[in-house]
Amino acid sequence: MGALDRRVSVLGGVAVHLPADRLSSRGVEERIAARSDGFAPPAGLIRRVSGVEHRHEMPDDWQASDLAVAAAQKVLAGSGTAPRDVDLLIFASASQDMVEPATAHIVAEKLGLGCPVFDVKNACNSVLNAMEIADALIAAGRYGRVLIAGGESPSRAVRWRVPDIAAFRTAFAGYTLSDAGAALLLCAADAVPGGPGILGFGAAANSRVWDVGTLPAGGSAHPRDEEYTYFRIDGDRLRDAFSALGPQVLHDTVRRLGLTWDDFAFVGLHQVSLGFLEEVRDRIGVPADRVVVTLPEHGNVASASLPLQLSVALETGRAGPGDLIALVGLGGGISLGMTVIRL
C-alpha cells in the first residue's frame, strides 16, 4: 500500500454534555459542614488550592451512560450521522454504570446502535487511548466510522461526611471533580498530503505508583465495603509522580512528526488545578495563548477534559479547518498521552 493509499482517521465531530446543575466551591464546603459531625473545611480553601469555582452535577436518576448518550446524540446530529451508520462504539471513561456488562452496551441500547461495542478504561486518559485504538482499527480497514463516547460521574464517589482534616485531605481531589459527557466521531478517509487526519500518538506510563489515586470499591479487592466507595488521592505524590515521569515522550512525538509547539493552533492539557496546569504548560513549553482554560467554571471533568477544551476551541475560533492541534492527557495509574490531529 503506497503512502497516498493510506486510510487516515479524520475527526468528524466532537461534543460535550455538561449537566445544568452546578455547585460552587463554597457550596461544596457548606455541604460537607452540613453532613459532617463537627467538621467544616476552611472557607474558600477548595477554590484557593484548585482554582475551581464551579462543577457540574448530573440528575439523581442519571447514570454515566446517560451523560455519554447526551454527548453522542449531539455529535451524531452535528455530523449528520445516523445510528445505523456507526460501525463501532467505544465507551471511554473512568466512570461506568456497573461492573458488568460493559457500559458500551448500555450506551448502544439507549442510542439505538446495532454495531460491535466495548469499553476502554484508563482514568483521565481513557478518551486518548480510545482514539489510538480507533485509529488503528480504521487504518486496518476494520471500521469506517467509530463513535467514542464517555460519561464521567465522579459526583457519585465524593465523601460528604468527613470526620476530620486527615480524611478531608485524602478526599480533596473529589471536591474538584465534575460530571460530564463527551463524544468524538472518527471517520476513515484517504490520506492527502497536508490534509485532515490523526497524525500520531505518544504514550508513557509509570505503573509502579498506581496506588497514589484510587477508587477501590466494586472490584475483587474491595467488593462491598462502603469506606472504599470514595476517591482516595495523595495529591503531593501524584504531582511528584508526573514530575518524575517527565514530558520526554511529548517532545519525542512532536519531533518525530517534524513539528514544534509553535506549529499548533491549540494544545489541550488535562486540567487538575490551575497551579498544576501552569506548571505542566511551562515545563512542556507550550505557549500560553495555545491553551483553553476550562477548569474554573467546569471543574476537573476527568476524561471529558480534552474533548471539552477542543469543543470550546472550535466554538470560539481558536482552532478550525486546516489547523494542527494536540491533546495532552494526564491519567491516574499513572500515564501520560498525546494525540496530534490536523483538523
mmCIF file of C-alpha atoms in Angstrom:
data_model
loop_
_atom_site.group_PDB
_atom_site.id
_atom_site.type_symbol
_atom_site.label_atom_id
_atom_site.label_comp_id
_atom_site.label_asym_id
_atom_site.label_seq_id
_atom_site.Cartn_x
_atom_site.Cartn_y
_atom_site.Cartn_z
ATOM 1 C CA MET A 1 0.000 0.000 0.000
ATOM 2 C CA GLY A 2 1.521 3.328 -1.036
ATOM 3 C CA ALA A 3 1.714 6.384 1.188
ATOM 4 C CA LEU A 4 -1.134 8.051 -0.681
ATOM 5 C CA ASP A 5 -3.296 4.923 -0.380
ATOM 6 C CA ARG A 6 -3.287 5.010 3.415
ATOM 7 C CA ARG A 7 -6.526 5.314 5.328
ATOM 8 C CA VAL A 8 -6.456 8.028 7.949
ATOM 9 C CA SER A 9 -8.834 8.865 10.772
ATOM 10 C CA VAL A 10 -10.495 12.248 10.339
ATOM 11 C CA LEU A 11 -12.216 13.939 13.246
ATOM 12 C CA GLY A 12 -15.842 14.029 12.120
ATOM 13 C CA GLY A 13 -17.108 15.824 15.199
ATOM 14 C CA VAL A 14 -16.713 16.432 18.930
ATOM 15 C CA ALA A 15 -19.375 17.285 21.506
ATOM 16 C CA VAL A 16 -19.788 17.520 25.251
ATOM 17 C CA HIS A 17 -22.716 17.451 27.625
ATOM 18 C CA LEU A 18 -22.471 19.472 30.832
ATOM 19 C CA PRO A 19 -25.325 18.942 33.336
ATOM 20 C CA ALA A 20 -27.271 22.118 34.061
ATOM 21 C CA ASP A 21 -26.985 21.801 37.859
ATOM 22 C CA ARG A 22 -23.797 23.424 39.140
ATOM 23 C CA LEU A 23 -22.305 23.516 42.611
ATOM 24 C CA SER A 24 -19.896 26.249 43.695
ATOM 25 C CA SER A 25 -16.808 25.530 45.759
ATOM 26 C CA ARG A 26 -18.423 27.441 48.594
ATOM 27 C CA GLY A 27 -21.461 25.205 48.207
ATOM 28 C CA VAL A 28 -19.217 22.137 48.457
ATOM 29 C CA GLU A 29 -17.769 23.385 51.730
ATOM 30 C CA GLU A 30 -21.217 24.133 53.097
ATOM 31 C CA ARG A 31 -22.493 20.680 52.122
ATOM 32 C CA ILE A 32 -19.545 18.995 53.859
ATOM 33 C CA ALA A 33 -20.134 21.030 57.011
ATOM 34 C CA ALA A 34 -23.868 20.239 56.996
ATOM 35 C CA ARG A 35 -23.332 16.487 56.620
ATOM 36 C CA SER A 36 -20.336 16.080 58.922
ATOM 37 C CA ASP A 37 -20.310 15.807 62.700
ATOM 38 C CA GLY A 38 -18.494 18.953 63.739
ATOM 39 C CA PHE A 39 -16.017 19.187 60.864
ATOM 40 C CA ALA A 40 -16.078 22.132 58.457
ATOM 41 C CA PRO A 41 -13.491 22.891 55.761
ATOM 42 C CA PRO A 42 -11.721 26.252 55.970
ATOM 43 C CA ALA A 43 -13.801 28.734 53.977
ATOM 44 C CA GLY A 44 -12.505 29.298 50.464
ATOM 45 C CA LEU A 45 -9.822 26.608 50.684
ATOM 46 C CA ILE A 46 -11.039 24.492 47.744
ATOM 47 C CA ARG A 47 -11.099 27.442 45.364
ATOM 48 C CA ARG A 48 -7.722 28.788 46.541
ATOM 49 C CA VAL A 49 -5.941 25.439 46.205
ATOM 50 C CA SER A 50 -7.535 24.198 42.983
ATOM 51 C CA GLY A 51 -8.828 27.256 41.143
ATOM 52 C CA VAL A 52 -12.195 25.518 40.685
ATOM 53 C CA GLU A 53 -15.168 27.851 41.056
ATOM 54 C CA HIS A 54 -17.954 25.508 39.930
ATOM 55 C CA ARG A 55 -18.549 21.897 38.990
ATOM 56 C CA HIS A 56 -21.485 20.109 37.314
ATOM 57 C CA GLU A 57 -23.732 17.521 38.957
ATOM 58 C CA MET A 58 -25.885 15.155 36.927
ATOM 59 C CA PRO A 59 -29.516 14.452 37.915
ATOM 60 C CA ASP A 60 -30.107 11.800 40.576
ATOM 61 C CA ASP A 61 -31.782 9.466 38.073
ATOM 62 C CA TRP A 62 -28.933 9.691 35.502
ATOM 63 C CA GLN A 63 -26.015 7.313 35.049
ATOM 64 C CA ALA A 64 -22.631 7.643 33.331
ATOM 65 C CA SER A 65 -24.229 6.119 30.229
ATOM 66 C CA ASP A 66 -26.793 8.934 30.068
ATOM 67 C CA LEU A 67 -24.025 11.533 30.003
ATOM 68 C CA ALA A 68 -22.322 9.644 27.171
ATOM 69 C CA VAL A 69 -25.606 9.336 25.256
ATOM 70 C CA ALA A 70 -26.351 13.061 25.565
ATOM 71 C CA ALA A 71 -22.927 13.939 24.111
ATOM 72 C CA ALA A 72 -23.140 11.227 21.445
ATOM 73 C CA GLN A 73 -26.524 12.437 20.246
ATOM 74 C CA LYS A 74 -25.027 15.888 19.714
ATOM 75 C CA VAL A 75 -22.055 14.617 17.720
ATOM 76 C CA LEU A 76 -24.208 12.321 15.567
ATOM 77 C CA ALA A 77 -26.683 15.103 14.833
ATOM 78 C CA GLY A 78 -23.921 17.632 14.150
ATOM 79 C CA SER A 79 -22.161 15.326 11.703
ATOM 80 C CA GLY A 80 -25.346 14.088 10.033
ATOM 81 C CA THR A 81 -24.584 10.504 11.051
ATOM 82 C CA ALA A 82 -27.469 8.087 11.563
ATOM 83 C CA PRO A 83 -27.149 5.421 14.302
ATOM 84 C CA ARG A 84 -27.184 2.694 11.618
ATOM 85 C CA ASP A 85 -24.047 4.227 10.065
ATOM 86 C CA VAL A 86 -21.894 3.790 13.195
ATOM 87 C CA ASP A 87 -19.588 0.796 12.724
ATOM 88 C CA LEU A 88 -18.123 0.612 16.229
ATOM 89 C CA LEU A 89 -18.841 2.184 19.630
ATOM 90 C CA ILE A 90 -16.107 2.574 22.231
ATOM 91 C CA PHE A 91 -17.203 3.713 25.686
ATOM 92 C CA ALA A 92 -14.169 5.545 27.074
ATOM 93 C CA SER A 93 -14.358 6.791 30.638
ATOM 94 C CA ALA A 94 -13.026 6.493 34.164
ATOM 95 C CA SER A 95 -16.658 6.018 35.255
ATOM 96 C CA GLN A 96 -19.057 3.203 34.451
ATOM 97 C CA ASP A 97 -22.656 2.251 35.185
ATOM 98 C CA MET A 98 -21.742 -1.098 36.757
ATOM 99 C CA VAL A 99 -19.007 -3.715 36.787
ATOM 100 C CA GLU A 100 -20.829 -5.871 34.218
ATOM 101 C CA PRO A 101 -21.804 -5.581 31.448
ATOM 102 C CA ALA A 102 -19.578 -3.143 29.582
ATOM 103 C CA THR A 103 -21.220 0.285 29.772
ATOM 104 C CA ALA A 104 -20.846 0.486 25.988
ATOM 105 C CA HIS A 105 -23.751 -1.972 25.697
ATOM 106 C CA ILE A 106 -25.976 0.305 27.778
ATOM 107 C CA VAL A 107 -24.988 3.342 25.715
ATOM 108 C CA ALA A 108 -25.606 1.433 22.479
ATOM 109 C CA GLU A 109 -29.085 0.371 23.580
ATOM 110 C CA LYS A 110 -30.010 3.935 24.522
ATOM 111 C CA LEU A 111 -28.707 5.262 21.188
ATOM 112 C CA GLY A 112 -30.300 2.501 19.144
ATOM 113 C CA LEU A 113 -26.990 1.204 17.770
ATOM 114 C CA GLY A 114 -26.515 -2.301 16.393
ATOM 115 C CA CYS A 115 -22.735 -2.303 15.956
ATOM 116 C CA PRO A 116 -19.939 -4.000 17.957
ATOM 117 C CA VAL A 117 -19.072 -2.270 21.235
ATOM 118 C CA PHE A 118 -16.513 -2.370 24.035
ATOM 119 C CA ASP A 119 -15.161 -0.293 26.924
ATOM 120 C CA VAL A 120 -11.753 1.366 27.289
ATOM 121 C CA LYS A 121 -10.745 2.458 30.768
ATOM 122 C CA ASN A 122 -7.579 4.304 31.781
ATOM 123 C CA ALA A 123 -8.603 7.050 34.191
ATOM 124 C CA CYS A 124 -8.449 10.533 32.633
ATOM 125 C CA ASN A 125 -6.633 9.221 29.543
ATOM 126 C CA SER A 126 -9.472 6.887 28.538
ATOM 127 C CA VAL A 127 -10.511 9.013 25.543
ATOM 128 C CA LEU A 128 -6.938 9.339 24.258
ATOM 129 C CA ASN A 129 -6.469 5.572 24.457
ATOM 130 C CA ALA A 130 -9.787 5.001 22.679
ATOM 131 C CA MET A 131 -8.687 7.344 19.898
ATOM 132 C CA GLU A 132 -5.473 5.397 19.369
ATOM 133 C CA ILE A 133 -7.363 2.090 19.224
ATOM 134 C CA ALA A 134 -9.992 3.513 16.865
ATOM 135 C CA ASP A 135 -7.302 4.972 14.599
ATOM 136 C CA ALA A 136 -5.517 1.624 14.369
ATOM 137 C CA LEU A 137 -8.765 -0.207 13.548
ATOM 138 C CA ILE A 138 -9.657 2.348 10.893
ATOM 139 C CA ALA A 139 -6.168 2.124 9.362
ATOM 140 C CA ALA A 140 -6.520 -1.668 9.255
ATOM 141 C CA GLY A 141 -9.762 -1.347 7.311
ATOM 142 C CA ARG A 142 -11.914 -2.875 10.045
ATOM 143 C CA TYR A 143 -14.287 0.073 10.520
ATOM 144 C CA GLY A 144 -15.214 3.257 8.685
ATOM 145 C CA ARG A 145 -16.953 5.242 11.446
ATOM 146 C CA VAL A 146 -16.048 4.848 15.099
ATOM 147 C CA LEU A 147 -18.027 6.625 17.811
ATOM 148 C CA ILE A 148 -16.133 7.259 21.038
ATOM 149 C CA ALA A 149 -18.398 8.260 23.920
ATOM 150 C CA GLY A 150 -17.822 8.592 27.641
ATOM 151 C CA GLY A 151 -19.673 9.703 30.709
ATOM 152 C CA GLU A 152 -17.870 10.856 33.835
ATOM 153 C CA SER A 153 -19.931 10.661 37.044
ATOM 154 C CA PRO A 154 -17.475 11.382 39.886
ATOM 155 C CA SER A 155 -20.171 13.079 41.976
ATOM 156 C CA ARG A 156 -21.301 9.558 42.964
ATOM 157 C CA ALA A 157 -17.962 8.884 44.680
ATOM 158 C CA VAL A 158 -17.463 12.063 46.746
ATOM 159 C CA ARG A 159 -17.134 11.827 50.534
ATOM 160 C CA TRP A 160 -19.570 14.307 52.074
ATOM 161 C CA ARG A 161 -19.491 13.127 55.687
ATOM 162 C CA VAL A 162 -15.943 13.972 56.767
ATOM 163 C CA PRO A 163 -14.724 13.037 60.258
ATOM 164 C CA ASP A 164 -11.516 15.078 60.374
ATOM 165 C CA ILE A 165 -8.933 17.067 58.424
ATOM 166 C CA ALA A 166 -6.949 13.927 57.505
ATOM 167 C CA ALA A 167 -9.991 12.414 55.771
ATOM 168 C CA PHE A 168 -10.660 15.748 54.078
ATOM 169 C CA ARG A 169 -7.138 15.838 52.627
ATOM 170 C CA THR A 170 -7.468 12.308 51.281
ATOM 171 C CA ALA A 171 -10.846 13.091 49.704
ATOM 172 C CA PHE A 172 -9.877 16.579 48.483
ATOM 173 C CA ALA A 173 -9.477 15.759 44.791
ATOM 174 C CA GLY A 174 -13.070 14.535 44.677
ATOM 175 C CA TYR A 175 -14.304 18.026 45.548
ATOM 176 C CA THR A 176 -12.781 19.406 42.330
ATOM 177 C CA LEU A 177 -14.273 16.753 40.024
ATOM 178 C CA SER A 178 -17.270 17.350 37.793
ATOM 179 C CA ASP A 179 -19.829 15.257 35.900
ATOM 180 C CA ALA A 180 -19.753 15.482 32.097
ATOM 181 C CA GLY A 181 -20.284 13.541 28.897
ATOM 182 C CA ALA A 182 -18.055 13.632 25.821
ATOM 183 C CA ALA A 183 -18.178 12.137 22.352
ATOM 184 C CA LEU A 184 -15.990 12.106 19.246
ATOM 185 C CA LEU A 185 -16.592 10.638 15.802
ATOM 186 C CA LEU A 186 -13.616 9.316 13.845
ATOM 187 C CA CYS A 187 -14.170 8.628 10.145
ATOM 188 C CA ALA A 188 -11.998 6.824 7.597
ATOM 189 C CA ALA A 189 -10.649 8.892 4.705
ATOM 190 C CA ASP A 190 -7.936 8.613 2.091
ATOM 191 C CA ALA A 191 -4.668 10.210 3.125
ATOM 192 C CA VAL A 192 -3.988 13.532 1.396
ATOM 193 C CA PRO A 193 -0.664 15.376 1.860
ATOM 194 C CA GLY A 194 -1.371 18.247 4.243
ATOM 195 C CA GLY A 195 -4.966 17.062 4.586
ATOM 196 C CA PRO A 196 -7.000 16.372 7.732
ATOM 197 C CA GLY A 197 -6.472 13.353 9.944
ATOM 198 C CA ILE A 198 -4.760 11.976 13.016
ATOM 199 C CA LEU A 199 -1.007 12.326 12.535
ATOM 200 C CA GLY A 200 0.349 10.433 15.504
ATOM 201 C CA PHE A 201 0.298 9.411 19.145
ATOM 202 C CA GLY A 202 2.695 9.250 22.062
ATOM 203 C CA ALA A 203 2.294 7.493 25.405
ATOM 204 C CA ALA A 204 4.207 6.664 28.579
ATOM 205 C CA ALA A 205 3.341 5.213 31.966
ATOM 206 C CA ASN A 206 4.797 4.547 35.402
ATOM 207 C CA SER A 207 2.586 1.840 36.884
ATOM 208 C CA ARG A 208 4.760 1.442 39.989
ATOM 209 C CA VAL A 209 2.821 4.312 41.563
ATOM 210 C CA TRP A 210 -0.702 3.125 40.686
ATOM 211 C CA ASP A 211 -1.793 3.490 44.317
ATOM 212 C CA VAL A 212 -1.423 7.297 44.519
ATOM 213 C CA GLY A 213 -5.029 7.704 43.364
ATOM 214 C CA THR A 214 -7.741 5.075 43.686
ATOM 215 C CA LEU A 215 -11.470 4.434 43.796
ATOM 216 C CA PRO A 216 -11.199 0.919 45.242
ATOM 217 C CA ALA A 217 -14.779 -0.331 45.548
ATOM 218 C CA GLY A 218 -16.519 -2.739 43.214
ATOM 219 C CA GLY A 219 -13.605 -4.932 42.219
ATOM 220 C CA SER A 220 -12.229 -8.092 43.770
ATOM 221 C CA ALA A 221 -10.075 -6.195 46.291
ATOM 222 C CA HIS A 222 -12.953 -4.359 47.976
ATOM 223 C CA PRO A 223 -16.263 -5.618 46.558
ATOM 224 C CA ARG A 224 -18.676 -4.238 49.149
ATOM 225 C CA ASP A 225 -17.120 -2.077 51.894
ATOM 226 C CA GLU A 226 -18.691 1.412 51.764
ATOM 227 C CA GLU A 227 -15.473 3.004 53.031
ATOM 228 C CA TYR A 228 -13.855 2.186 49.678
ATOM 229 C CA THR A 229 -16.524 3.895 47.569
ATOM 230 C CA TYR A 230 -14.811 7.294 47.865
ATOM 231 C CA PHE A 231 -11.888 8.733 45.943
ATOM 232 C CA ARG A 232 -8.537 8.359 47.695
ATOM 233 C CA ILE A 233 -5.844 10.534 46.164
ATOM 234 C CA ASP A 234 -2.492 11.665 47.521
ATOM 235 C CA GLY A 235 -2.111 14.941 45.640
ATOM 236 C CA ASP A 236 1.525 15.519 46.565
ATOM 237 C CA ARG A 237 2.597 12.029 45.487
ATOM 238 C CA LEU A 238 0.591 12.343 42.277
ATOM 239 C CA ARG A 239 2.310 15.609 41.377
ATOM 240 C CA ASP A 240 5.724 14.112 42.179
ATOM 241 C CA ALA A 241 4.930 11.044 40.056
ATOM 242 C CA PHE A 242 4.081 13.131 36.992
ATOM 243 C CA SER A 243 7.165 15.273 37.525
ATOM 244 C CA ALA A 244 9.348 12.160 37.686
ATOM 245 C CA LEU A 245 7.761 10.706 34.529
ATOM 246 C CA GLY A 246 8.640 13.891 32.670
ATOM 247 C CA PRO A 247 7.495 15.249 29.291
ATOM 248 C CA GLN A 248 10.080 13.496 27.096
ATOM 249 C CA VAL A 249 7.505 11.351 25.278
ATOM 250 C CA LEU A 250 5.644 14.523 24.288
ATOM 251 C CA HIS A 251 8.769 16.194 22.916
ATOM 252 C CA ASP A 252 9.710 12.994 21.092
ATOM 253 C CA THR A 253 6.256 12.791 19.482
ATOM 254 C CA VAL A 254 6.334 16.399 18.300
ATOM 255 C CA ARG A 255 9.876 15.986 16.980
ATOM 256 C CA ARG A 256 9.051 12.691 15.218
ATOM 257 C CA LEU A 257 6.281 14.453 13.316
ATOM 258 C CA GLY A 258 8.631 17.256 12.276
ATOM 259 C CA LEU A 259 6.793 19.858 14.360
ATOM 260 C CA THR A 260 7.372 22.309 17.187
ATOM 261 C CA TRP A 261 4.922 23.524 19.809
ATOM 262 C CA ASP A 262 4.619 26.801 17.894
ATOM 263 C CA ASP A 263 3.030 24.904 14.981
ATOM 264 C CA PHE A 264 -0.140 24.165 16.952
ATOM 265 C CA ALA A 265 -3.150 26.452 16.934
ATOM 266 C CA PHE A 266 -4.465 24.772 20.089
ATOM 267 C CA VAL A 267 -2.980 22.443 22.691
ATOM 268 C CA GLY A 268 -5.352 20.728 25.109
ATOM 269 C CA LEU A 269 -3.804 19.994 28.503
ATOM 270 C CA HIS A 270 -5.661 17.912 31.078
ATOM 271 C CA GLN A 271 -6.645 20.273 33.891
ATOM 272 C CA VAL A 272 -6.475 19.181 37.528
ATOM 273 C CA SER A 273 -5.752 22.520 39.193
ATOM 274 C CA LEU A 274 -4.774 25.933 37.880
ATOM 275 C CA GLY A 275 -1.405 25.795 39.601
ATOM 276 C CA PHE A 276 -0.551 22.372 38.187
ATOM 277 C CA LEU A 277 -1.828 23.366 34.740
ATOM 278 C CA GLU A 278 0.587 26.293 34.613
ATOM 279 C CA GLU A 279 3.405 24.125 35.927
ATOM 280 C CA VAL A 280 2.806 21.476 33.238
ATOM 281 C CA ARG A 281 2.383 24.052 30.451
ATOM 282 C CA ASP A 282 5.618 25.784 31.398
ATOM 283 C CA ARG A 283 7.581 22.548 31.734
ATOM 284 C CA ILE A 284 6.415 21.238 28.364
ATOM 285 C CA GLY A 285 6.999 24.595 26.688
ATOM 286 C CA VAL A 286 3.516 25.162 25.288
ATOM 287 C CA PRO A 287 2.822 28.858 24.529
ATOM 288 C CA ALA A 288 0.189 30.203 26.921
ATOM 289 C CA ASP A 289 -2.013 31.506 24.096
ATOM 290 C CA ARG A 290 -2.494 27.959 22.714
ATOM 291 C CA VAL A 291 -4.268 26.712 25.877
ATOM 292 C CA VAL A 292 -8.007 26.944 26.594
ATOM 293 C CA VAL A 293 -8.665 27.043 30.350
ATOM 294 C CA THR A 294 -11.953 25.362 31.316
ATOM 295 C CA LEU A 295 -11.201 24.296 34.903
ATOM 296 C CA PRO A 296 -12.577 27.259 36.914
ATOM 297 C CA GLU A 297 -16.122 27.130 35.521
ATOM 298 C CA HIS A 298 -16.407 23.389 34.844
ATOM 299 C CA GLY A 299 -14.085 21.635 37.285
ATOM 300 C CA ASN A 300 -11.977 18.588 36.510
ATOM 301 C CA VAL A 301 -14.199 16.579 34.153
ATOM 302 C CA ALA A 302 -11.718 13.665 34.011
ATOM 303 C CA SER A 303 -11.531 12.026 30.562
ATOM 304 C CA ALA A 304 -14.012 14.571 29.180
ATOM 305 C CA SER A 305 -11.494 17.367 29.817
ATOM 306 C CA LEU A 306 -9.715 17.248 26.445
ATOM 307 C CA PRO A 307 -12.948 16.955 24.366
ATOM 308 C CA LEU A 308 -14.362 19.882 26.374
ATOM 309 C CA GLN A 309 -11.334 22.070 25.679
ATOM 310 C CA LEU A 310 -11.359 21.117 22.000
ATOM 311 C CA SER A 311 -15.067 21.869 21.739
ATOM 312 C CA VAL A 312 -14.532 25.316 23.271
ATOM 313 C CA ALA A 313 -11.555 25.973 20.972
ATOM 314 C CA LEU A 314 -13.666 25.152 17.902
ATOM 315 C CA GLU A 315 -16.683 27.151 19.071
ATOM 316 C CA THR A 316 -14.595 30.246 19.837
ATOM 317 C CA GLY A 317 -12.495 30.132 16.664
ATOM 318 C CA ARG A 318 -9.276 29.238 18.479
ATOM 319 C CA ALA A 319 -8.939 26.270 16.093
ATOM 320 C CA GLY A 320 -10.504 25.405 12.753
ATOM 321 C CA PRO A 321 -10.115 23.528 9.464
ATOM 322 C CA GLY A 322 -6.503 23.012 8.460
ATOM 323 C CA ASP A 323 -5.120 23.768 11.926
ATOM 324 C CA LEU A 324 -2.817 21.477 13.840
ATOM 325 C CA ILE A 325 -3.944 20.617 17.358
ATOM 326 C CA ALA A 326 -2.549 18.454 20.140
ATOM 327 C CA LEU A 327 -4.355 16.757 23.020
ATOM 328 C CA VAL A 328 -2.154 16.025 26.043
ATOM 329 C CA GLY A 329 -3.548 13.824 28.789
ATOM 330 C CA LEU A 330 -2.505 13.014 32.354
ATOM 331 C CA GLY A 331 -4.117 9.978 33.940
ATOM 332 C CA GLY A 332 -4.015 8.191 37.281
ATOM 333 C CA GLY A 333 -2.110 4.970 37.325
ATOM 334 C CA ILE A 334 -0.103 6.943 36.155
ATOM 335 C CA SER A 335 0.036 7.652 32.433
ATOM 336 C CA LEU A 336 0.879 10.421 30.003
ATOM 337 C CA GLY A 337 -0.533 10.555 26.485
ATOM 338 C CA MET A 338 -0.710 12.733 23.393
ATOM 339 C CA THR A 339 -2.656 12.833 20.134
ATOM 340 C CA VAL A 340 -1.761 15.100 17.205
ATOM 341 C CA ILE A 341 -4.507 15.955 14.708
ATOM 342 C CA ARG A 342 -4.865 18.151 11.637
ATOM 343 C CA LEU A 343 -8.442 19.414 11.522
#
